Coordinates of C-alpha atoms in Angstrom, one line a residue:
M1 CA -51.5 -3.3 -24.5
G2 CA -54.8 -4.4 -23.0
L3 CA -57.7 -6.9 -23.3
G4 CA -57.9 -6.5 -27.0
D5 CA -54.5 -8.2 -27.3
I6 CA -55.7 -11.4 -25.7
T7 CA -56.0 -14.3 -28.1
R8 CA -58.1 -17.5 -28.0
A9 CA -54.9 -19.6 -27.8
G10 CA -53.7 -17.5 -24.9
V11 CA -56.9 -18.2 -23.0
L12 CA -56.7 -21.9 -23.7
A13 CA -53.1 -21.9 -22.4
A14 CA -54.1 -20.0 -19.2
V15 CA -56.9 -22.5 -18.6
E16 CA -54.5 -25.4 -19.0
E17 CA -52.2 -23.8 -16.4
C18 CA -55.1 -23.3 -14.0
Q19 CA -56.0 -26.9 -14.4
H20 CA -52.3 -27.9 -13.7
L21 CA -51.9 -25.7 -10.6
G22 CA -55.4 -25.8 -9.2
R23 CA -57.7 -22.8 -9.1
E24 CA -56.6 -21.5 -5.8
A25 CA -52.8 -21.9 -6.4
F26 CA -53.3 -20.3 -9.9
R27 CA -55.0 -17.2 -8.3
R28 CA -52.3 -17.0 -5.6
R29 CA -49.4 -17.2 -8.1
Y30 CA -50.7 -14.4 -10.3
G31 CA -52.1 -12.2 -7.5
F32 CA -55.9 -12.5 -8.2
G33 CA -58.8 -12.9 -5.9
R34 CA -61.7 -15.3 -6.3
A35 CA -64.3 -14.3 -8.9
T36 CA -67.2 -12.5 -7.3
A37 CA -69.3 -12.2 -10.4
Y38 CA -68.3 -13.7 -13.7
E39 CA -66.7 -17.0 -14.4
L40 CA -65.5 -18.6 -17.7
V41 CA -67.0 -22.0 -18.3
L42 CA -65.2 -24.5 -20.5
N43 CA -65.8 -28.2 -20.8
E44 CA -68.2 -27.9 -17.8
N45 CA -65.5 -26.5 -15.6
R46 CA -65.4 -23.0 -14.1
Y47 CA -62.5 -20.5 -14.0
D48 CA -62.0 -17.0 -12.5
S49 CA -62.5 -14.8 -15.6
K50 CA -60.2 -12.0 -14.6
A51 CA -57.4 -14.3 -13.5
I52 CA -57.7 -16.2 -16.8
A53 CA -57.7 -13.0 -18.8
G54 CA -54.7 -11.7 -17.0
V55 CA -52.6 -14.8 -17.6
A56 CA -53.9 -15.1 -21.2
H57 CA -52.4 -11.7 -21.8
L58 CA -49.1 -13.1 -20.6
Y59 CA -49.2 -16.0 -23.1
S60 CA -50.6 -13.8 -25.9
V61 CA -48.1 -10.9 -25.9
G62 CA -45.6 -11.8 -23.1
S63 CA -46.7 -9.6 -20.2
P64 CA -49.5 -10.4 -17.7
L65 CA -52.3 -8.1 -16.6
S66 CA -52.7 -7.6 -12.9
A67 CA -55.9 -7.3 -11.0
A68 CA -55.4 -3.5 -11.0
D69 CA -55.1 -3.4 -14.8
F70 CA -58.8 -4.1 -15.4
S71 CA -59.9 -0.5 -15.2
G72 CA -63.0 -1.1 -17.3
G73 CA -64.4 -3.6 -14.7
A74 CA -65.5 -7.2 -15.1
H75 CA -67.8 -6.3 -18.0
T76 CA -64.8 -5.5 -20.3
V77 CA -63.3 -9.0 -19.5
V78 CA -66.7 -10.6 -20.2
R79 CA -67.0 -8.9 -23.6
R80 CA -63.5 -9.9 -24.7
L81 CA -63.8 -13.5 -23.6
R82 CA -67.2 -13.8 -25.3
A83 CA -65.9 -12.2 -28.4
L84 CA -63.3 -15.0 -28.5
G85 CA -66.0 -17.6 -28.4
F86 CA -66.0 -18.5 -24.7
T87 CA -68.9 -18.9 -22.3
V88 CA -68.9 -16.5 -19.4
T89 CA -71.6 -16.7 -16.8
D90 CA -72.5 -14.9 -13.6
G91 CA -70.9 -17.1 -10.9
S92 CA -71.8 -15.0 -7.9
A93 CA -74.3 -17.6 -6.7
T94 CA -71.9 -20.6 -7.0
T95 CA -69.2 -21.9 -4.8
D96 CA -65.7 -22.6 -6.0
G97 CA -66.1 -25.8 -8.0
S98 CA -69.2 -26.9 -6.2
Q99 CA -71.5 -26.3 -9.2
Q100 CA -70.9 -27.1 -12.8
M101 CA -72.4 -25.4 -15.9
A102 CA -74.7 -27.7 -17.7
P103 CA -76.0 -26.9 -21.2
Q104 CA -79.5 -26.5 -22.3
V105 CA -80.6 -28.3 -25.4
V106 CA -81.8 -26.6 -28.6
L107 CA -83.9 -29.0 -30.8
Q108 CA -83.3 -27.7 -34.4
P109 CA -85.3 -29.1 -37.3
R110 CA -83.0 -29.3 -40.3
G111 CA -85.9 -28.7 -42.8
G112 CA -86.8 -30.7 -45.9
P113 CA -85.9 -30.2 -49.6
R114 CA -88.6 -27.5 -49.9
D115 CA -86.8 -25.4 -47.3
R116 CA -83.4 -26.3 -48.8
G117 CA -82.6 -28.0 -45.4
P118 CA -80.3 -30.8 -46.8
R119 CA -78.5 -28.4 -49.1
N120 CA -78.0 -25.7 -46.4
F121 CA -76.8 -28.3 -43.8
A122 CA -74.3 -29.7 -46.3
G123 CA -73.1 -26.2 -47.3
S124 CA -72.9 -24.3 -44.0
I125 CA -72.5 -27.1 -41.4
R126 CA -70.7 -30.0 -43.0
Q127 CA -68.6 -28.0 -45.5
G128 CA -68.7 -24.7 -43.7
V129 CA -68.7 -21.1 -44.8
R130 CA -65.5 -19.3 -45.8
I131 CA -65.3 -16.2 -43.6
A132 CA -63.5 -14.3 -46.4
D133 CA -66.5 -14.8 -48.7
I134 CA -68.9 -13.1 -46.2
K135 CA -66.6 -10.7 -44.5
H136 CA -68.1 -7.7 -46.4
V137 CA -71.4 -8.3 -44.6
L138 CA -70.2 -9.4 -41.2
G139 CA -69.6 -6.0 -39.8
E140 CA -69.0 -6.0 -36.0
H141 CA -69.1 -9.9 -36.0
A142 CA -66.1 -10.3 -38.1
D143 CA -63.6 -10.3 -35.2
A144 CA -65.6 -12.8 -33.2
L145 CA -65.9 -15.3 -36.1
T146 CA -62.2 -14.9 -37.0
A147 CA -61.2 -15.7 -33.4
L148 CA -63.6 -18.6 -33.2
Y149 CA -62.6 -20.2 -36.5
P150 CA -58.8 -19.7 -37.0
D151 CA -58.9 -21.9 -40.1
G152 CA -61.1 -19.4 -41.8
T153 CA -64.2 -21.6 -42.1
A154 CA -67.3 -21.0 -39.9
R155 CA -70.1 -23.4 -39.1
L156 CA -73.3 -21.4 -39.2
W157 CA -77.0 -22.1 -38.9
G158 CA -79.9 -19.7 -38.8
A159 CA -83.6 -19.4 -38.1
T160 CA -86.2 -17.2 -39.7
P161 CA -88.1 -14.7 -37.6
T162 CA -91.6 -15.3 -36.5
T163 CA -94.5 -12.8 -36.2
Q164 CA -96.0 -14.5 -33.2
A165 CA -95.5 -13.0 -29.7
N166 CA -94.6 -15.9 -27.4
N167 CA -94.6 -19.3 -29.1
E168 CA -92.0 -22.0 -28.6
K169 CA -89.7 -20.6 -31.3
V170 CA -89.8 -17.1 -29.9
R171 CA -89.0 -18.4 -26.4
T172 CA -86.1 -20.5 -27.8
L173 CA -84.6 -17.6 -29.7
R174 CA -84.8 -15.4 -26.6
N175 CA -83.4 -17.9 -24.0
R176 CA -80.8 -20.0 -25.8
R177 CA -77.3 -19.1 -24.9
I178 CA -73.6 -19.7 -25.7
G179 CA -72.5 -23.1 -24.6
D180 CA -75.9 -24.8 -25.2
E181 CA -76.1 -28.0 -27.2
V182 CA -77.9 -28.2 -30.5
L183 CA -79.5 -31.4 -31.8
F184 CA -80.3 -31.4 -35.5
Y185 CA -83.5 -33.3 -36.4
A186 CA -84.5 -34.7 -39.8
D187 CA -87.0 -37.5 -40.9
G188 CA -87.8 -38.7 -37.3
H189 CA -84.1 -38.9 -36.3
F190 CA -81.4 -36.8 -34.7
I191 CA -78.6 -36.6 -37.2
A192 CA -76.0 -34.4 -35.6
R193 CA -75.1 -32.2 -32.6
A194 CA -73.0 -29.1 -32.0
R195 CA -72.2 -26.5 -29.4
I196 CA -73.2 -22.8 -29.7
L197 CA -70.1 -20.6 -29.7
H198 CA -71.7 -17.3 -30.7
L199 CA -75.2 -15.8 -31.3
F200 CA -76.0 -12.8 -33.5
E201 CA -78.7 -11.4 -35.8
S202 CA -77.9 -10.3 -39.3
S203 CA -80.2 -10.6 -42.4
A204 CA -77.3 -9.5 -44.6
V205 CA -75.2 -12.5 -43.4
A206 CA -78.2 -14.8 -43.8
Q207 CA -78.8 -13.5 -47.3
A208 CA -75.2 -14.0 -48.3
V209 CA -75.1 -17.6 -46.9
W210 CA -78.5 -19.0 -47.6
G211 CA -80.4 -16.5 -49.6
A212 CA -84.2 -16.2 -48.8
D213 CA -87.0 -18.7 -48.4
A214 CA -90.2 -18.9 -50.6
D215 CA -91.7 -16.1 -48.5
G216 CA -88.7 -13.8 -48.9
A217 CA -87.6 -14.3 -45.3
T218 CA -84.0 -14.9 -44.3
W219 CA -82.5 -17.1 -41.6
E220 CA -81.3 -14.0 -39.7
H221 CA -81.2 -15.5 -36.1
I222 CA -77.7 -17.0 -36.5
M223 CA -75.8 -19.6 -34.4
A224 CA -72.0 -20.0 -34.9
L225 CA -71.4 -23.6 -33.9
G226 CA -68.4 -25.7 -32.8
E227 CA -67.8 -29.3 -31.8
V228 CA -70.0 -30.4 -34.8
E229 CA -70.5 -34.1 -34.8
E230 CA -72.6 -36.0 -37.3
F231 CA -73.9 -39.3 -36.0
P232 CA -72.7 -42.3 -38.0
D233 CA -76.1 -43.8 -37.5
P234 CA -79.1 -41.4 -37.1
V235 CA -80.6 -41.7 -33.7
L236 CA -84.3 -42.4 -33.4
A237 CA -85.8 -39.2 -32.0
A238 CA -89.1 -40.4 -30.5
P239 CA -87.7 -41.8 -27.2
I240 CA -85.6 -38.7 -26.7
L241 CA -88.5 -36.4 -27.4
R242 CA -90.7 -38.2 -24.9
R243 CA -88.1 -37.7 -22.1
L244 CA -88.0 -34.0 -23.1
N245 CA -91.8 -33.8 -23.1
V246 CA -91.8 -32.6 -26.7
P247 CA -94.4 -33.9 -29.2
A248 CA -93.2 -36.1 -32.1
P249 CA -92.5 -35.3 -34.8
L250 CA -90.5 -32.2 -34.0
R251 CA -92.0 -29.3 -36.0
S252 CA -90.5 -26.2 -34.4
L253 CA -87.3 -24.8 -32.9
T254 CA -87.5 -25.9 -29.3
L255 CA -85.5 -25.3 -26.1
R256 CA -85.4 -27.6 -23.1
P257 CA -83.6 -26.9 -19.8
A258 CA -80.4 -28.6 -18.7
E259 CA -82.0 -30.9 -16.1
D260 CA -84.3 -32.4 -18.7
Y261 CA -81.5 -32.8 -21.2
Q262 CA -79.3 -34.6 -18.7
H263 CA -81.9 -37.5 -18.6
A264 CA -82.4 -37.5 -22.4
A265 CA -78.6 -37.3 -23.3
Q266 CA -78.2 -40.9 -22.1
L267 CA -79.9 -42.0 -25.3
L268 CA -77.4 -40.3 -27.5
P269 CA -74.0 -41.6 -28.6
R270 CA -71.1 -40.9 -26.3
K271 CA -69.8 -37.4 -27.0
V272 CA -66.4 -37.2 -28.6
H273 CA -64.6 -34.2 -27.1
P274 CA -61.9 -32.6 -29.3
L275 CA -58.4 -32.9 -27.9
S276 CA -57.0 -29.7 -26.3
P277 CA -54.3 -29.0 -27.1
Q278 CA -54.5 -31.1 -30.3
T279 CA -51.8 -33.7 -30.3
P280 CA -51.3 -36.3 -33.0
A281 CA -52.1 -39.8 -31.7
S282 CA -48.6 -40.9 -32.5
L283 CA -46.9 -38.6 -30.0
P284 CA -45.6 -40.1 -26.8
V285 CA -47.3 -39.4 -23.5
V286 CA -45.0 -37.7 -21.0
S287 CA -45.1 -39.1 -17.5
R288 CA -45.8 -36.6 -14.8
Q289 CA -42.7 -38.1 -13.0
L290 CA -40.3 -36.9 -15.7
S291 CA -36.8 -37.1 -14.2
P292 CA -33.8 -35.0 -15.1
A293 CA -32.3 -38.0 -16.8
D294 CA -35.5 -38.5 -18.9
L295 CA -35.4 -34.9 -19.9
L296 CA -31.7 -35.1 -21.1
D297 CA -32.4 -38.4 -22.9
R298 CA -35.3 -36.8 -24.7
I299 CA -33.3 -33.8 -25.6
G300 CA -30.5 -36.0 -26.9
A301 CA -32.9 -38.1 -29.0
L302 CA -34.8 -35.5 -31.0
N303 CA -36.4 -36.7 -34.2
T304 CA -34.3 -34.5 -36.5
H305 CA -34.5 -35.2 -40.2
R306 CA -31.5 -35.2 -42.6
R307 CA -31.4 -33.8 -46.0
A308 CA -30.7 -36.0 -49.0
G309 CA -26.9 -36.4 -49.3
S310 CA -26.1 -35.0 -45.9
D311 CA -25.3 -36.8 -42.6
A312 CA -25.8 -33.6 -40.6
P313 CA -29.1 -33.5 -38.5
S314 CA -31.4 -30.6 -39.0
R315 CA -30.8 -27.8 -36.4
H316 CA -34.5 -26.6 -36.4
Q317 CA -35.6 -28.4 -33.3
P318 CA -32.3 -28.0 -31.3
L319 CA -32.2 -24.3 -31.9
A320 CA -35.9 -23.9 -31.0
L321 CA -35.3 -25.9 -27.8
L322 CA -32.2 -23.8 -26.9
W323 CA -34.3 -20.7 -27.4
A324 CA -37.0 -22.2 -25.1
V325 CA -34.4 -23.1 -22.4
S326 CA -33.1 -19.5 -22.5
R327 CA -36.6 -18.3 -21.8
I328 CA -36.6 -20.3 -18.6
A329 CA -33.1 -19.1 -17.6
T330 CA -34.1 -15.4 -18.2
G331 CA -37.5 -15.6 -16.4
K332 CA -39.7 -15.3 -19.5
P333 CA -43.0 -17.1 -19.9
R334 CA -42.6 -20.8 -20.9
L335 CA -45.2 -20.4 -23.6
A336 CA -44.9 -17.8 -26.4
P337 CA -47.3 -16.9 -29.3
W338 CA -46.5 -18.0 -32.8
S339 CA -45.7 -14.5 -33.9
C340 CA -42.9 -14.3 -31.3
F341 CA -41.6 -17.8 -32.0
R342 CA -41.6 -17.1 -35.8
T343 CA -39.6 -13.9 -35.4
E344 CA -37.1 -15.0 -32.8
V345 CA -36.5 -18.6 -33.8
G346 CA -36.7 -17.8 -37.5
A347 CA -33.8 -15.4 -37.0
L348 CA -31.8 -18.1 -35.2
L349 CA -32.5 -20.6 -38.1
A350 CA -31.4 -18.0 -40.6
E351 CA -28.1 -17.4 -38.9
F352 CA -27.3 -20.8 -37.3
G353 CA -29.2 -23.3 -39.3
L354 CA -27.6 -25.7 -41.7
P355 CA -26.2 -24.0 -44.7
G356 CA -28.7 -24.0 -47.5
S357 CA -31.6 -25.1 -45.3
K358 CA -34.9 -23.3 -45.5
V359 CA -36.0 -21.1 -42.6
T360 CA -39.2 -22.8 -41.6
P361 CA -40.0 -22.1 -37.9
E362 CA -43.4 -23.7 -38.3
Y363 CA -41.8 -27.2 -38.3
P364 CA -40.2 -27.1 -34.9
F365 CA -43.2 -25.1 -33.5
W366 CA -45.4 -28.1 -34.3
H367 CA -43.1 -31.1 -34.5
L368 CA -41.3 -30.5 -31.1
Q369 CA -44.4 -32.1 -29.6
G370 CA -42.8 -35.4 -30.7
S371 CA -40.1 -34.9 -28.0
G372 CA -42.8 -35.1 -25.3
L373 CA -41.3 -31.9 -23.8
W374 CA -43.4 -29.4 -25.8
E375 CA -47.0 -28.4 -26.0
V376 CA -49.1 -26.3 -28.4
H377 CA -52.4 -24.6 -27.6
G378 CA -54.9 -23.0 -30.0
I379 CA -54.6 -25.1 -33.2
P380 CA -57.9 -25.8 -34.8
K381 CA -58.8 -29.4 -34.4
D382 CA -59.3 -29.9 -38.2
A383 CA -55.9 -28.4 -39.1
G384 CA -54.5 -31.7 -40.1
P385 CA -51.2 -33.5 -39.3
M386 CA -49.2 -30.3 -40.0
P387 CA -50.9 -26.9 -39.8
R388 CA -50.2 -24.6 -42.7
T389 CA -48.4 -21.3 -42.0
G390 CA -51.6 -19.4 -42.9
V391 CA -53.5 -21.3 -40.1
L392 CA -50.7 -20.4 -37.6
N393 CA -50.7 -16.7 -38.7
T394 CA -54.5 -16.5 -38.3
A395 CA -54.9 -18.6 -35.1
Q396 CA -51.8 -17.3 -33.3
P397 CA -51.4 -20.4 -31.2
V398 CA -49.0 -20.5 -28.3
A399 CA -46.3 -23.1 -27.7
G400 CA -43.4 -23.9 -25.4
L401 CA -42.1 -26.3 -22.9
T402 CA -44.4 -28.4 -20.8
H403 CA -45.0 -27.8 -17.1
A404 CA -42.9 -30.9 -16.2
S405 CA -40.0 -29.8 -18.4
T406 CA -40.1 -26.3 -17.1
E407 CA -40.0 -27.4 -13.5
L408 CA -36.9 -29.5 -14.1
L409 CA -35.2 -26.7 -16.0
Q410 CA -35.7 -24.3 -13.1
N411 CA -32.8 -26.3 -11.5
P412 CA -29.6 -24.5 -12.7
L413 CA -27.6 -27.8 -13.1
T414 CA -30.3 -29.5 -15.1
R415 CA -30.6 -26.4 -17.3
L416 CA -26.9 -26.2 -17.9
Q417 CA -26.8 -29.9 -18.7
A418 CA -29.6 -29.4 -21.2
V419 CA -27.6 -26.6 -22.9
V420 CA -24.5 -28.9 -23.0
T421 CA -26.5 -31.7 -24.5
L422 CA -28.0 -29.5 -27.2
C423 CA -24.6 -28.0 -28.1
S424 CA -22.6 -31.2 -28.1
T425 CA -25.3 -33.4 -29.9
Y426 CA -26.6 -31.1 -32.6
L427 CA -24.6 -27.8 -32.8
D428 CA -21.0 -29.0 -33.1
D429 CA -20.3 -26.9 -36.2
V430 CA -21.9 -23.7 -34.9
D431 CA -20.2 -20.7 -33.3
Q432 CA -21.7 -21.7 -30.0
R433 CA -20.3 -18.8 -28.0
E434 CA -22.0 -16.4 -30.3
L435 CA -25.2 -18.6 -30.3
L436 CA -25.4 -18.6 -26.5
N437 CA -24.9 -14.8 -26.5
R438 CA -27.7 -14.4 -29.1
V439 CA -30.2 -16.4 -27.1
G440 CA -29.4 -14.7 -23.8
L441 CA -27.1 -17.3 -22.2
A442 CA -23.9 -15.4 -22.3
G443 CA -23.6 -15.9 -18.5
Y444 CA -22.5 -19.5 -19.2
T445 CA -19.1 -18.3 -20.5
T446 CA -17.8 -17.6 -17.0
A447 CA -18.3 -19.3 -13.7
D448 CA -19.4 -16.1 -11.9
G449 CA -22.2 -15.3 -14.5
L450 CA -23.5 -11.9 -15.3
P451 CA -24.2 -9.2 -12.7
D452 CA -27.8 -7.9 -12.3
E453 CA -26.9 -4.8 -14.3
D454 CA -23.8 -3.7 -16.2
P455 CA -22.6 -0.6 -14.4
D456 CA -21.0 0.8 -17.6
G457 CA -24.1 0.3 -19.7
P458 CA -24.1 -1.0 -23.3
G459 CA -21.9 0.6 -25.9
E460 CA -20.2 3.1 -23.6
E461 CA -16.4 2.4 -23.9
G462 CA -15.2 5.9 -23.0
I463 CA -14.9 9.2 -24.8
G464 CA -12.3 8.1 -27.4
P465 CA -8.8 9.1 -28.3
E466 CA -9.6 12.8 -28.9
R467 CA -9.8 13.7 -25.2
T468 CA -7.8 16.8 -24.3
T469 CA -5.3 16.8 -21.4
G470 CA -6.5 17.2 -17.9
P471 CA -8.3 15.0 -15.3
T472 CA -10.1 11.9 -16.6
P473 CA -13.8 12.9 -17.0
R474 CA -16.4 11.2 -14.9
R475 CA -20.0 10.3 -15.6
E476 CA -22.9 9.3 -13.3
S477 CA -24.2 5.7 -13.4
S478 CA -26.5 3.6 -11.3
S479 CA -26.3 -0.2 -10.9
S480 CA -27.5 -3.0 -8.8
R481 CA -25.1 -5.5 -7.3
L482 CA -25.5 -8.9 -5.6
M483 CA -25.2 -8.7 -1.8
R484 CA -22.4 -11.0 -0.7
N485 CA -22.0 -12.2 2.9
A486 CA -18.6 -10.9 4.0
A487 CA -18.7 -13.1 7.2
I488 CA -18.6 -16.4 5.3
A489 CA -16.0 -15.0 2.9
N490 CA -13.8 -14.3 5.9
Q491 CA -14.7 -17.7 7.4
V492 CA -13.3 -19.7 4.4
K493 CA -10.2 -17.5 4.3
D494 CA -9.6 -18.1 8.0
L495 CA -10.0 -21.9 7.6
Y496 CA -7.0 -21.9 5.2
S497 CA -5.1 -19.1 6.8
N498 CA -5.4 -17.3 3.5
A499 CA -3.5 -20.0 1.6
C500 CA -4.8 -20.9 -1.9
Q501 CA -6.5 -24.3 -2.0
V502 CA -4.9 -25.0 -5.4
C503 CA -1.2 -23.8 -5.0
K504 CA -1.1 -23.2 -1.2
T505 CA 0.4 -19.8 -1.8
C506 CA -0.2 -17.2 0.9
L507 CA 0.2 -13.7 -0.5
Q508 CA 1.2 -10.6 1.4
Y509 CA -0.4 -7.3 0.5
K510 CA 0.4 -4.2 2.5
R511 CA 2.0 -6.5 5.0
R512 CA -1.1 -8.4 5.5
P513 CA -2.2 -11.9 4.2
Y514 CA -4.3 -11.7 1.1
S515 CA -6.6 -14.3 -0.5
E516 CA -10.0 -14.3 -2.3
A517 CA -13.2 -16.2 -1.6
A518 CA -14.4 -17.7 -4.9
H519 CA -17.9 -19.0 -5.5
I520 CA -18.0 -22.4 -7.1
R521 CA -21.4 -21.9 -8.6
G522 CA -21.6 -18.2 -9.4
L523 CA -24.2 -15.9 -7.8
G524 CA -24.9 -14.1 -11.1
S525 CA -27.4 -15.1 -13.7
P526 CA -27.9 -17.8 -15.0
H527 CA -26.1 -19.8 -12.3
D528 CA -28.0 -18.4 -9.3
G529 CA -25.7 -20.1 -6.8
P530 CA -26.1 -19.7 -3.0
D531 CA -23.9 -17.4 -0.9
E532 CA -22.9 -20.1 1.6
L533 CA -19.7 -21.8 2.9
P534 CA -20.2 -25.1 0.9
N535 CA -20.2 -23.0 -2.3
L536 CA -16.9 -21.2 -1.5
L537 CA -13.2 -21.8 -2.1
C538 CA -10.2 -19.9 -0.8
L539 CA -8.0 -19.0 -3.8
C540 CA -5.2 -16.8 -4.8
P541 CA -6.0 -14.1 -7.4
N542 CA -4.4 -16.1 -10.2
H543 CA -6.3 -19.3 -9.6
H544 CA -9.5 -17.3 -8.9
V545 CA -9.3 -15.8 -12.4
L546 CA -8.6 -19.3 -13.9
F547 CA -11.4 -20.9 -12.0
D548 CA -14.0 -18.2 -12.9
G549 CA -12.7 -18.2 -16.5
L550 CA -13.4 -22.0 -16.7
E551 CA -9.8 -22.8 -17.4
I552 CA -9.5 -25.1 -14.4
F553 CA -11.9 -27.4 -12.6
I554 CA -12.0 -30.0 -9.8
D555 CA -12.6 -33.5 -10.9
V556 CA -14.6 -36.2 -9.1
D557 CA -11.5 -37.4 -7.3
G558 CA -10.7 -33.9 -6.0
Y559 CA -7.8 -33.1 -8.4
V560 CA -7.5 -29.7 -10.0
K561 CA -7.2 -30.0 -13.8
K562 CA -6.9 -27.8 -16.8
T563 CA -10.1 -27.6 -18.9
H564 CA -8.2 -27.7 -22.1
G565 CA -5.7 -30.7 -22.2
G566 CA -6.6 -32.1 -18.8
D567 CA -3.2 -31.6 -17.1
S568 CA -3.4 -32.0 -13.3
L569 CA -2.3 -29.2 -11.0
G570 CA -2.5 -31.6 -8.0
R571 CA -5.1 -32.4 -5.4
L572 CA -7.3 -29.6 -4.0
H573 CA -6.4 -28.8 -0.4
R574 CA -9.4 -29.3 1.8
H575 CA -9.8 -28.5 5.5
M576 CA -11.7 -31.1 7.5
S577 CA -14.2 -28.5 8.7
H578 CA -15.0 -27.3 5.1
Q579 CA -17.8 -29.4 3.6
I580 CA -17.8 -28.5 -0.1
D581 CA -21.1 -29.3 -1.9
D582 CA -20.3 -31.9 -4.6
E583 CA -23.3 -30.6 -6.6
H584 CA -21.7 -27.2 -7.0
L585 CA -18.4 -28.8 -8.1
R586 CA -20.4 -30.9 -10.6
Y587 CA -22.1 -27.7 -11.9
H588 CA -18.7 -26.1 -12.4
R589 CA -17.3 -29.1 -14.2
T590 CA -20.3 -29.0 -16.6
L591 CA -19.7 -25.3 -17.2
C592 CA -16.1 -26.2 -18.1
E593 CA -17.4 -28.9 -20.5
L594 CA -19.5 -26.3 -22.2
N595 CA -16.4 -24.0 -22.4
R596 CA -14.5 -26.8 -24.2
L597 CA -17.3 -27.0 -26.7
T598 CA -17.6 -23.3 -27.3
G599 CA -13.9 -22.4 -27.1
K600 CA -12.5 -24.6 -29.8

């Protein structure tokens, strides 16, 4: 894997995270230094190109690139980002955020009927050019246009060559750059504007798109354009041209510097920037102060549809959210590309979805935005209210939980409560134990969780019944185990003189008192409990097994009860010097609630 695996959607997701964290914190989190040469410029903001590319790789294929992975140097990063349609400039002379990239302006005559200007504008700008129709002549530019236009339709405009050495047109063709603004001129007015995404020369492409003019020339100096905006009312050009010191009427392709354009741009309509990520206007806005209660309320109120003749809610969104929560629990990136989502969530829908329902992962991928807990990056702005599967396959957008949701789900109790809410509200008729195992949340089936590594390894149950007589054979294995603090374990035992806090039994083993220190919130994944006295109980082996197996719990009044049936075993014995953390007890009770759901 390398730079070639980075997608446009992955870059947009990395940029969004950089905006959320701040440029310095973003670099620090992922181990990058400040850009010394090249910077990515997007919406007039600057970003460290290598850091963005490294994190974009994470969201494109699931693993980040480190600063040491860019063996080809900064130029390889620049080439890839530019191939995806982004502007990358030499930022060595700028300070961090102190200067912004301002576009130059390209004044582009549309041309009259004799030059087929109106027809060409309608065909290749307003309607667009299907990439599939010209792919046979695109050559090395095919990948760039495919990345720039995930919907498969390119907006192209070209200019014919000139035989003169250094006129205005030649200077414009030589000095225009990606990120510049283009103003289309016709009949004394400016009629539209756009942004340059890519520049290339190809007479073959020009011939395929526009043919040739009366002199046999083609429009081979080609601009690939984005953010195309036709003005509802054409704007009188003369005042703008005066500010740009350009004679009226406009007769030639002309370039003016950014500082001149800043003064003239005031006479143009306010620019309408596309939404990124695109979100339907009807979707709720999530407060930055999202609370755990808000999160659980939103999870419990998903807009799940019901099939005709059925009262059961669709499981598409709940299963996708459970998959997303499991990614947080297992330390995976919060955002995943469509290909990963389609494969993994599609398999869950096939196995655990409503009987007879279609496997359509594209619906939760997009419509989970309605929960206010989900975001999507990399969808073309003209994809409509529900992007088609073909658009998703081409664009490879990324989606997942928002920053606010992810930060809340880092808390083990909130994460567990989210799992319980999903299982109890939408997945009542599912084999929940198997489902949790499938999504990587098997650790929730016991209070002590899973060890870092199974010392026996998967699928190794022994050598079978055909073993001959003699000593039991041995095999070598390696494992990693959690480091427990023996001192605090002995401390809780000493507080109770090795008597069980449930039954008060004090066992004797080899003529010495014996008890066990039990963690209330397990140290293993996904519980991640602390190894400290407020998270410990002194129990006999029997009640330790029942407590870890989620067969007993401690209620809010301090009574020990059976998980199934609710019978009381009496009040938990507590020493006055033993301050048990109520949050850990609450976590264990929630685990037992999940056990009731999955164990029926």
